[in-house]
PDB file of C-alpha atoms and ligand atoms in Angstrom:
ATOM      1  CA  UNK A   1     -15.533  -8.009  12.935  1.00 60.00           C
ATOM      2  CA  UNK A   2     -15.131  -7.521  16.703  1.00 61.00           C
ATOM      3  CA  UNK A   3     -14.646  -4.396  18.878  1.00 63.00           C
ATOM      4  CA  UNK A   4     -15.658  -1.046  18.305  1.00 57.00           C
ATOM      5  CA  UNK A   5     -15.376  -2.007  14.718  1.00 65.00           C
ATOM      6  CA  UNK A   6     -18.105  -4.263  15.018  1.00 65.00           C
ATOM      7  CA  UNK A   7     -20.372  -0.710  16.202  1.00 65.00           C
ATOM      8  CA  UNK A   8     -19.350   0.219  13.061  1.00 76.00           C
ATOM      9  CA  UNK A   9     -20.702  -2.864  11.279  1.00 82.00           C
ATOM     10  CA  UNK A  10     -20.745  -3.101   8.115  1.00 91.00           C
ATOM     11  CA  UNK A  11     -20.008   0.488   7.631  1.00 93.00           C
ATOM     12  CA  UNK A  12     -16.245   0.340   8.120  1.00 95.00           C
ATOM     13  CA  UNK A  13     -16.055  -2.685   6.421  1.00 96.00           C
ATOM     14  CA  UNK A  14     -17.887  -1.009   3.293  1.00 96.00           C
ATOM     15  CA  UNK A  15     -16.003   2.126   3.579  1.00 97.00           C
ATOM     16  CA  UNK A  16     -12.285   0.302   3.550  1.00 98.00           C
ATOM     17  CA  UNK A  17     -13.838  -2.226   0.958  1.00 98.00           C
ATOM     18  CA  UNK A  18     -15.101   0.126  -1.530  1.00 98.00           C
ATOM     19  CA  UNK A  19     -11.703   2.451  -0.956  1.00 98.00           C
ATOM     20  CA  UNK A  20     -10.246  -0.631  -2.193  1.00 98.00           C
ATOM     21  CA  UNK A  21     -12.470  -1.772  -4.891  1.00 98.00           C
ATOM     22  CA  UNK A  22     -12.006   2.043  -6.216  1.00 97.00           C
ATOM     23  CA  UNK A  23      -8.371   2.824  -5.749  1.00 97.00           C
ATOM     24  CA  UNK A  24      -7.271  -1.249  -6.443  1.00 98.00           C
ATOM     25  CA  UNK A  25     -10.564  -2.448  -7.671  1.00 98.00           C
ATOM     26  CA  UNK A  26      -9.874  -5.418  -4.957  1.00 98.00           C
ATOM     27  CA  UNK A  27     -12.060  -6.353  -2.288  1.00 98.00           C
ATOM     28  CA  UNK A  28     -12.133  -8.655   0.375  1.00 97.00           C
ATOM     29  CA  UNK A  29     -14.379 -10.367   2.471  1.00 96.00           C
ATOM     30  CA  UNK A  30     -15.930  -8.776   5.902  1.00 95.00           C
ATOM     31  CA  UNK A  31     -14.857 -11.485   7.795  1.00 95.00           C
ATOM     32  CA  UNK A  32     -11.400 -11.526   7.044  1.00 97.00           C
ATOM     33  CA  UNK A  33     -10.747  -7.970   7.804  1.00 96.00           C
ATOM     34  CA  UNK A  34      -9.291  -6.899  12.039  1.00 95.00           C
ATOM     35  CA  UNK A  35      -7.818  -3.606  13.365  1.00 95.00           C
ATOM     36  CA  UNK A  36      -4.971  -3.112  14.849  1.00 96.00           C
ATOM     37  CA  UNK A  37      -3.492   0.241  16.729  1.00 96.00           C
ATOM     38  CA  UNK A  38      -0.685  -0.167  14.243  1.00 97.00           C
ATOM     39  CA  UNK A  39       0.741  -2.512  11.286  1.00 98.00           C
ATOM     40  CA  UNK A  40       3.908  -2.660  13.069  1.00 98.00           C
ATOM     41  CA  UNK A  41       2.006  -4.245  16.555  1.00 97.00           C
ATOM     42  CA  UNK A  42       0.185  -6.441  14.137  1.00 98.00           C
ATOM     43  CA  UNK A  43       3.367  -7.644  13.038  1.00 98.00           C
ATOM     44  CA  UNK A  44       4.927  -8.126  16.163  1.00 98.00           C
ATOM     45  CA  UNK A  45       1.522 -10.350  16.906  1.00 98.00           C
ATOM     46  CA  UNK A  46       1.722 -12.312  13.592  1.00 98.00           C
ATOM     47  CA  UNK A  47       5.055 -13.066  13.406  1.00 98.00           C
ATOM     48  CA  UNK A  48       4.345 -14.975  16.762  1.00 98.00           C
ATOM     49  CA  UNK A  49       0.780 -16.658  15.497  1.00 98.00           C
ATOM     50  CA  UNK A  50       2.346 -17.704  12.213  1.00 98.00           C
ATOM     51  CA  UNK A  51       5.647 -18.996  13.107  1.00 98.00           C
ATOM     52  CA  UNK A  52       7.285 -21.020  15.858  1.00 98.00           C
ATOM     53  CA  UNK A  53      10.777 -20.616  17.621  1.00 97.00           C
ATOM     54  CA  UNK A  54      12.411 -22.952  14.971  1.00 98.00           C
ATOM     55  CA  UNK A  55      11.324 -21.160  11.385  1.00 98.00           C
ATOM     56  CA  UNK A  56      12.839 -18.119  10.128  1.00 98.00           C
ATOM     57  CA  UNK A  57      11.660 -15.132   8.413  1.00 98.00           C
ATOM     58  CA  UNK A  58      12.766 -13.893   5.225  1.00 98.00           C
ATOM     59  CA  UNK A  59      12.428  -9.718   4.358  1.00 98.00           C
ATOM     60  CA  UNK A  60      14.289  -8.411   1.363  1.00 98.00           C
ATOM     61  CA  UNK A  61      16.383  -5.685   2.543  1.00 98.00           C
ATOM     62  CA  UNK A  62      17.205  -2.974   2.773  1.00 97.00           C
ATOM     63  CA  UNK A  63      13.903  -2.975   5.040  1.00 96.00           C
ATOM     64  CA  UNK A  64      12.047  -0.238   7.511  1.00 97.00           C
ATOM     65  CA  UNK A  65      13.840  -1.347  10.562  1.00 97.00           C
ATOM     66  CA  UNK A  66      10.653  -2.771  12.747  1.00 98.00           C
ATOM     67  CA  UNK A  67      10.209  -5.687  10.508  1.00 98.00           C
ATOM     68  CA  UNK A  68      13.649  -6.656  12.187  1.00 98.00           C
ATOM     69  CA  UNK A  69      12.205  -5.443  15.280  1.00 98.00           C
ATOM     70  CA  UNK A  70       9.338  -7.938  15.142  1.00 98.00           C
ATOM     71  CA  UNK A  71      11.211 -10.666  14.252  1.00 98.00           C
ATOM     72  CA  UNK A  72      13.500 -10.147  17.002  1.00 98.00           C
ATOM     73  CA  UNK A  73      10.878  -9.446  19.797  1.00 98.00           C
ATOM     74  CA  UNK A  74       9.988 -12.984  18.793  1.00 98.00           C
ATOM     75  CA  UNK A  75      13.424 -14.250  19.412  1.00 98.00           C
ATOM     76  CA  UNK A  76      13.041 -15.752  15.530  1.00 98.00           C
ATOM     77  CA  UNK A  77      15.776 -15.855  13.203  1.00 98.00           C
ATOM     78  CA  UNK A  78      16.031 -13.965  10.476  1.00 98.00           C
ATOM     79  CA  UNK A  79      17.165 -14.558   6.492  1.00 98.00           C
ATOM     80  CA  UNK A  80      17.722 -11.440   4.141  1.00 98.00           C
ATOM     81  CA  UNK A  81      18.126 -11.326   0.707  1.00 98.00           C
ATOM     82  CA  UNK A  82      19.819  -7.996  -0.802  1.00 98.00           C
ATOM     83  CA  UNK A  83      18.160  -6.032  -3.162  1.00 98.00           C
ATOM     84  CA  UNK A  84      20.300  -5.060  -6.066  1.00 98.00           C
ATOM     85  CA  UNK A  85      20.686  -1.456  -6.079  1.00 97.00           C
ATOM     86  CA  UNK A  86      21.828  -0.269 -10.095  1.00 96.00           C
ATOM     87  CA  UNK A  87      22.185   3.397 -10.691  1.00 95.00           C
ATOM     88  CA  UNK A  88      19.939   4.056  -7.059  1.00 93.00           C
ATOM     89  CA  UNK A  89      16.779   1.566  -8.259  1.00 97.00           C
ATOM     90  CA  UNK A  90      16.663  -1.457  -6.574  1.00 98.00           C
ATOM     91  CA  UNK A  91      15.098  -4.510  -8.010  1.00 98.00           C
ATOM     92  CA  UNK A  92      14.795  -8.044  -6.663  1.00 98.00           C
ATOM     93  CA  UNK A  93      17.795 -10.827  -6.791  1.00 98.00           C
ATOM     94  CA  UNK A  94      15.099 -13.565  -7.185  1.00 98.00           C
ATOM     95  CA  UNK A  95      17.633 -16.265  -7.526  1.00 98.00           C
ATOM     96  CA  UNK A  96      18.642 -15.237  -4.156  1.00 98.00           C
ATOM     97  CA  UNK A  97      14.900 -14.954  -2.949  1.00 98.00           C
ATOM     98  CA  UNK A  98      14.017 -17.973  -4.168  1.00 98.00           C
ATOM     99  CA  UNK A  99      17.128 -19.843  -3.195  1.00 98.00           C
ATOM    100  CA  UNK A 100      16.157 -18.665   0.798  1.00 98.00           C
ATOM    101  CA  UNK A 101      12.499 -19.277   0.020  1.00 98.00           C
ATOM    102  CA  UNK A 102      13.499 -23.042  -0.331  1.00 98.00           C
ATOM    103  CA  UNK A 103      15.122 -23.366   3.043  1.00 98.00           C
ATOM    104  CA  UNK A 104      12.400 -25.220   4.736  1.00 98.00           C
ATOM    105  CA  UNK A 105      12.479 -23.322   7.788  1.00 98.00           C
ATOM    106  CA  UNK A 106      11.409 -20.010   6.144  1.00 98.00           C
ATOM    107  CA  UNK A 107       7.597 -20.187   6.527  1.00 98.00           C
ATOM    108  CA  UNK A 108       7.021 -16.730   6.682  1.00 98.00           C
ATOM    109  CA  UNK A 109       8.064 -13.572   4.615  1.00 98.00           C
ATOM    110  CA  UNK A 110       7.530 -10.165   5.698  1.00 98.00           C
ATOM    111  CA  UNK A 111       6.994  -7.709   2.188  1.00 98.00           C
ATOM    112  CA  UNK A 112       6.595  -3.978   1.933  1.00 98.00           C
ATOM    113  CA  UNK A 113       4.923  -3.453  -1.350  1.00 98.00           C
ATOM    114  CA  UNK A 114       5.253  -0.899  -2.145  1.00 98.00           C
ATOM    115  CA  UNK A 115       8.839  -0.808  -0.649  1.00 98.00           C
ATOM    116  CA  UNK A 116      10.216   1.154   2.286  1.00 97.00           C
ATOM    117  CA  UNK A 117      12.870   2.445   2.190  1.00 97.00           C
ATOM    118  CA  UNK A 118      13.703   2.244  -1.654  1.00 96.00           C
ATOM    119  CA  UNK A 119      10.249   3.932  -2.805  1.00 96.00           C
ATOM    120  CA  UNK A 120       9.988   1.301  -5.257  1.00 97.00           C
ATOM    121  CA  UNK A 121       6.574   0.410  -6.952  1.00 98.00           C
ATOM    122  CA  UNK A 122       7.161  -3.229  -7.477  1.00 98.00           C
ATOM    123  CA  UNK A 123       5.667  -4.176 -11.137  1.00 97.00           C
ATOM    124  CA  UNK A 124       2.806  -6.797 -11.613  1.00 98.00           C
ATOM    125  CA  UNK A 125       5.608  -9.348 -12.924  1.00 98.00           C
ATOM    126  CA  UNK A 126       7.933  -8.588  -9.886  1.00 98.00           C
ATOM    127  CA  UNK A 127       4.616  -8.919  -7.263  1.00 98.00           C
ATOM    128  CA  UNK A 128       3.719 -12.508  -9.277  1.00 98.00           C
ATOM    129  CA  UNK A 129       7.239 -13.594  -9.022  1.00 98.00           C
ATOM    130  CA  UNK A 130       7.882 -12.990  -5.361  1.00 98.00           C
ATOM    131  CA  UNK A 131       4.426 -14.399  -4.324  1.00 98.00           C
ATOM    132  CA  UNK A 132       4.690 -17.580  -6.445  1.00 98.00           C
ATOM    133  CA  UNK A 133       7.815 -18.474  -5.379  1.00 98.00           C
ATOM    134  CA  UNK A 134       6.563 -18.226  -1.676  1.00 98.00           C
ATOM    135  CA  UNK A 135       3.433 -20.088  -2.504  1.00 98.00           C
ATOM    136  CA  UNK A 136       5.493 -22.332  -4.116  1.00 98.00           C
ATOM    137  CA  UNK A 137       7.700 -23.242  -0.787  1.00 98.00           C
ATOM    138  CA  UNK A 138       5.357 -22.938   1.690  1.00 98.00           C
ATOM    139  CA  UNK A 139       5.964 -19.478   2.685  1.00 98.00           C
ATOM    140  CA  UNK A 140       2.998 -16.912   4.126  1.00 98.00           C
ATOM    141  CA  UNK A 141       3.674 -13.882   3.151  1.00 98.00           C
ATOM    142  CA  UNK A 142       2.430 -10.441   5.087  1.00 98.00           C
ATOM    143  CA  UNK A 143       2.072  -7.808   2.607  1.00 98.00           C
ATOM    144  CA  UNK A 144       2.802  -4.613   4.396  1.00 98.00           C
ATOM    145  CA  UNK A 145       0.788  -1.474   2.184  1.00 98.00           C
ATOM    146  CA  UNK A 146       0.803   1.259   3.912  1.00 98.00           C
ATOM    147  CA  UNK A 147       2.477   3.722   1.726  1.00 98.00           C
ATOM    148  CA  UNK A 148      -0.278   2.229  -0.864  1.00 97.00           C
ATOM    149  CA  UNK A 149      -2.400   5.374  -1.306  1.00 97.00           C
ATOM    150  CA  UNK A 150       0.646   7.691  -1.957  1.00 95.00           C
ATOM    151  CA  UNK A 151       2.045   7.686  -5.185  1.00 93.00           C
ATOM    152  CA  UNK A 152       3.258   9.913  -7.674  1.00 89.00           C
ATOM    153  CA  UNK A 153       1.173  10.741 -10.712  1.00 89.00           C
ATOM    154  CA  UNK A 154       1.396   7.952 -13.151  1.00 90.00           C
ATOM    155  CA  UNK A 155       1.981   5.028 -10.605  1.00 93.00           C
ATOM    156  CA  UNK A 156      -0.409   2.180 -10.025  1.00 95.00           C
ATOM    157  CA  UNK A 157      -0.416   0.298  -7.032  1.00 98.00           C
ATOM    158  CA  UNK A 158      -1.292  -3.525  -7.050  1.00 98.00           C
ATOM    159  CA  UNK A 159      -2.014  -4.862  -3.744  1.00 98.00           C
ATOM    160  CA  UNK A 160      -0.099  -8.416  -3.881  1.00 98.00           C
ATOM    161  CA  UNK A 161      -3.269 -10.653  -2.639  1.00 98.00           C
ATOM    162  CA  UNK A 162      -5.279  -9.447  -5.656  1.00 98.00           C
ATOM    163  CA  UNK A 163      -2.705 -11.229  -7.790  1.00 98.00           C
ATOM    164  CA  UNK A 164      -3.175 -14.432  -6.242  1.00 98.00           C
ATOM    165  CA  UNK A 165      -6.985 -14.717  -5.243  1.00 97.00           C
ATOM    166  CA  UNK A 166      -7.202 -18.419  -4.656  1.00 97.00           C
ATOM    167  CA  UNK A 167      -4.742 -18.304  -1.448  1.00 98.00           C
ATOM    168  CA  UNK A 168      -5.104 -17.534   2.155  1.00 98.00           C
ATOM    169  CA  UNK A 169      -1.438 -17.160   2.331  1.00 98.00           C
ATOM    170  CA  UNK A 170      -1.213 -13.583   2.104  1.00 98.00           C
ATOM    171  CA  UNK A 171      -2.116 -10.999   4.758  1.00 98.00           C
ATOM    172  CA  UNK A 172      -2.643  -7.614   3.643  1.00 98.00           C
ATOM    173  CA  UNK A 173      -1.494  -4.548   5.941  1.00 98.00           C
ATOM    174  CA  UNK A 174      -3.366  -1.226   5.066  1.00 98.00           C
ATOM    175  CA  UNK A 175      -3.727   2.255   6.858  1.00 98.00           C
ATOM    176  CA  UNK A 176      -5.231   5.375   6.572  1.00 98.00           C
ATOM    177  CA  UNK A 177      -2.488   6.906   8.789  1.00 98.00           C
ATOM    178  CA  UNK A 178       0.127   8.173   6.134  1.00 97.00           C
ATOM    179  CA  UNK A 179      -2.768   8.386   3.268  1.00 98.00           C
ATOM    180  CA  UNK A 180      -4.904  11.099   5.251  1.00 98.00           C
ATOM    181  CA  UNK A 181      -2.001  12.091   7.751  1.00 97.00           C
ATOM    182  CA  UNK A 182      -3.680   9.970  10.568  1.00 97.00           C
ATOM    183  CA  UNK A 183      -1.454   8.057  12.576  1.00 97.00           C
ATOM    184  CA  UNK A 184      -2.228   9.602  15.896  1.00 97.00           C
ATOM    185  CA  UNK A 185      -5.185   7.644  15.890  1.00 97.00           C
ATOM    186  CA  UNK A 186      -3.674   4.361  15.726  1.00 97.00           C
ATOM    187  CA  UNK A 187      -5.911   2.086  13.603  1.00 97.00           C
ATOM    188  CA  UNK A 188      -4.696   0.169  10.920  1.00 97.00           C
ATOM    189  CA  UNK A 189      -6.630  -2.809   8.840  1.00 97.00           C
ATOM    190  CA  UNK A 190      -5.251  -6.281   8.378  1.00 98.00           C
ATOM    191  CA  UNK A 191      -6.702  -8.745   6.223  1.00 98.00           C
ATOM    192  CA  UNK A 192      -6.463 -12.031   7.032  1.00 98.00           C
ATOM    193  CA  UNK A 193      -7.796 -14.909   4.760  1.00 98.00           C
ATOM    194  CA  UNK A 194      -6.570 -17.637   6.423  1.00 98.00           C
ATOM    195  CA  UNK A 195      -8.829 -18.796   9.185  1.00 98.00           C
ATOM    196  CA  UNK A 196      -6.645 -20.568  11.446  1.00 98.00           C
ATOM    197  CA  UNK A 197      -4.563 -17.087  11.600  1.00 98.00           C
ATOM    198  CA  UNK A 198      -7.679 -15.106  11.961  1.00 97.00           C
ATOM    199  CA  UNK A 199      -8.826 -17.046  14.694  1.00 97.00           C
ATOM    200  CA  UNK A 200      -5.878 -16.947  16.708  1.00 98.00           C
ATOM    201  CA  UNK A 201      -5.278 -13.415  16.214  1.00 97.00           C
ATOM    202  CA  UNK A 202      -9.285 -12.506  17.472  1.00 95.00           C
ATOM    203  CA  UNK A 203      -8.559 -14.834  20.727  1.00 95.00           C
ATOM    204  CA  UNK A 204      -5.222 -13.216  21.660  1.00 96.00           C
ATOM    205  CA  UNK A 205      -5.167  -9.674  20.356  1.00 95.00           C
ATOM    206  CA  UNK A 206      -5.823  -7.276  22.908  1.00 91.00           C
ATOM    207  CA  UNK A 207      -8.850  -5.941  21.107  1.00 86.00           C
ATOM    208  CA  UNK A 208      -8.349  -1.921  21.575  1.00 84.00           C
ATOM    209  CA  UNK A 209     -10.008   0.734  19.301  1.00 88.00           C
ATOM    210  CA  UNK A 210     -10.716   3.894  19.891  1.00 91.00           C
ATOM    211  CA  UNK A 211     -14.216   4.104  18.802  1.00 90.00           C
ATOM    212  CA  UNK A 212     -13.434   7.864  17.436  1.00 93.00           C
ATOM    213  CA  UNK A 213     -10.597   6.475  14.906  1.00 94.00           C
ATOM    214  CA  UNK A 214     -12.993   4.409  13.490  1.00 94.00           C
ATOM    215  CA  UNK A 215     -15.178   6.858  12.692  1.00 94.00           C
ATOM    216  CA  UNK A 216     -12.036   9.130  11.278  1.00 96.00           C
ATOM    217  CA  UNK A 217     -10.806   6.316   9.367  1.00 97.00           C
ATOM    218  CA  UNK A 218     -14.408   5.474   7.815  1.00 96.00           C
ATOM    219  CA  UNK A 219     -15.265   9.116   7.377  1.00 97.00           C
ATOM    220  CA  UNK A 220     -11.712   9.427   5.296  1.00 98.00           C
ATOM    221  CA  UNK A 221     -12.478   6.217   3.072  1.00 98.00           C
ATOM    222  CA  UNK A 222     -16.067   7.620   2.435  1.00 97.00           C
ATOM    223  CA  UNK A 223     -14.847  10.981   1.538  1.00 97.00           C
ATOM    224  CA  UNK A 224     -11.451  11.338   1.409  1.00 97.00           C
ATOM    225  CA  UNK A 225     -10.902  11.015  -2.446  1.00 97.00           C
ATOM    226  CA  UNK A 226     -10.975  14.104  -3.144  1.00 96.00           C
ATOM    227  CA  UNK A 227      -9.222  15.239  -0.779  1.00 96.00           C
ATOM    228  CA  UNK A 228      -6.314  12.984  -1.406  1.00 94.00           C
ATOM    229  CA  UNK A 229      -6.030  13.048  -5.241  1.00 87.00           C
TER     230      UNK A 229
HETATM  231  C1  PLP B 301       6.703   0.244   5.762  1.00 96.84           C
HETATM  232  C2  PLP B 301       6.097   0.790   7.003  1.00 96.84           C
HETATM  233  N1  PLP B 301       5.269   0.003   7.722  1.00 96.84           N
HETATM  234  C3  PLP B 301       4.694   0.465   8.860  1.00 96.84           C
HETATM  235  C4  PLP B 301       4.945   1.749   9.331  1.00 96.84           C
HETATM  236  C5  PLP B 301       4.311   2.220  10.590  1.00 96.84           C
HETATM  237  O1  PLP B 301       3.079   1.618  10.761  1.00 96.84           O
HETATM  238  P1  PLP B 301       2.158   1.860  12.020  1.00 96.84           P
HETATM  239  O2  PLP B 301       2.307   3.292  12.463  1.00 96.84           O
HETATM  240  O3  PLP B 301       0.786   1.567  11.503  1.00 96.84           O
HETATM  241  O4  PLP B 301       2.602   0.905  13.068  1.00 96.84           O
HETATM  242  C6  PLP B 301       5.789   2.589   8.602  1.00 96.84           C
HETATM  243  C7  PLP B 301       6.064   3.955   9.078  1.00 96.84           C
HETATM  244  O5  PLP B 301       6.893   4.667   8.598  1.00 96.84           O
HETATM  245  C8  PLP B 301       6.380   2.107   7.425  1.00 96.84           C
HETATM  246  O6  PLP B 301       7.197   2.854   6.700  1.00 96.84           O
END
């Protein structure tokens, strides 16, 4: 970990981990876990670190308008695939997904899981399916779940890295700012498995925290359960 995070060390860490292990029961390791004032500025760095001017991005849309934003800040170019939309629920065209998947310049796909703006919880089958298929063709995926923590009764959230444990090809984006009604103090966790990544995000990140949102964020993930459910 690194900046005021690292105060914080391993007590932030644990907090977010066990939230996850008790909520997803997935954890991660320490070391691939940063903060960010935001997952949309983490995007807007990653889409830089993970592609170059000549690969596109792929987002299933409709999409929350600043993943276009990001990809366009980076002068990228970008390749949607429609959802289909049957009597208002919206499922995946993965003929479509995987058929854009395959064009070799798509290296990176940016997924909101669950979605934004549908409000779809995307099953365990649909998750495998979209994450194979960009393992499959070379595509990292960013897995953008920050309306994770909010579902209706009955709904299970599966974050899409727990599906596929043996990769480093899928960055997890997590927040306590809609969860706990936070997001005035700008932190937000990304987990990032893949080293290279990880490393170039720690040397070029403007590494910013306010020291008291890390305490607000670990103080919700210690004892926030109740509160929330
Ligand atoms: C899917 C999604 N990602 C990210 C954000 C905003 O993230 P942050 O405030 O952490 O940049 C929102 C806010 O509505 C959102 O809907």
């Amino acid at each position: 970990m690194f900046g005021y995070t690292k105060i914080f060390d391993p007590a932030y860490y644990e907090a977010f981990n066990g939230w996850c292990k008790k909520l997803y029961d997935w954890g991660f390791e320490k070391e691939h876990l940063v903060t960010c004032n935001g997952i949309i500025p983490a995007l807007y760095e990653l889409v830089d670190y993970i592609t170059n001017e000549y690969e596109k991005i792929l987002i299933v849309t409709p999409f929350y308008a600043y993943f276009k934003h990001a990809v366009d800040f980076n002068k990228r170019e970008l390749v949607t695939s429609d959802l289909i939309e049957k009597d208002n629920y919206y499922t995946i065209d993965f003929d479509d997904f995987e058929a854009k998947a395959k064009d070799d310049r798509v290296t990176l796909c940016i997924f909101c899981n669950p979605h934004n703006p549908s409000g779809r919880v995307w099953t365990e089958e649909e998750l495998k399916r979209v994450g194979q298929i960009c393992l499959d063709n070379n595509v990292m995926v960013i897995s953008d779940e920050i309306h994770c923590d909010l579902l209706r009764n009955g709904k299970k959230h599966t974050p899409l890295a727990k599906l596929f444990p043996d990769t480093d090809q899928i960055i997890t984006c997590m927040a306590p700012s809609k969860t706990f009604n936070m997001a005035g103090f700008m932190i937000s966790n990304i987990i990032i498995p893949n080293e290279k990544i990880r490393s170039i995000y720690k040397a070029r990140h403007y590494d910013f925290e306010n020291p008291l949102s890390v305490v607000a964020a670990q103080a919700a993930y210690t004892d926030g359960y109740d509160w929330l459910c």
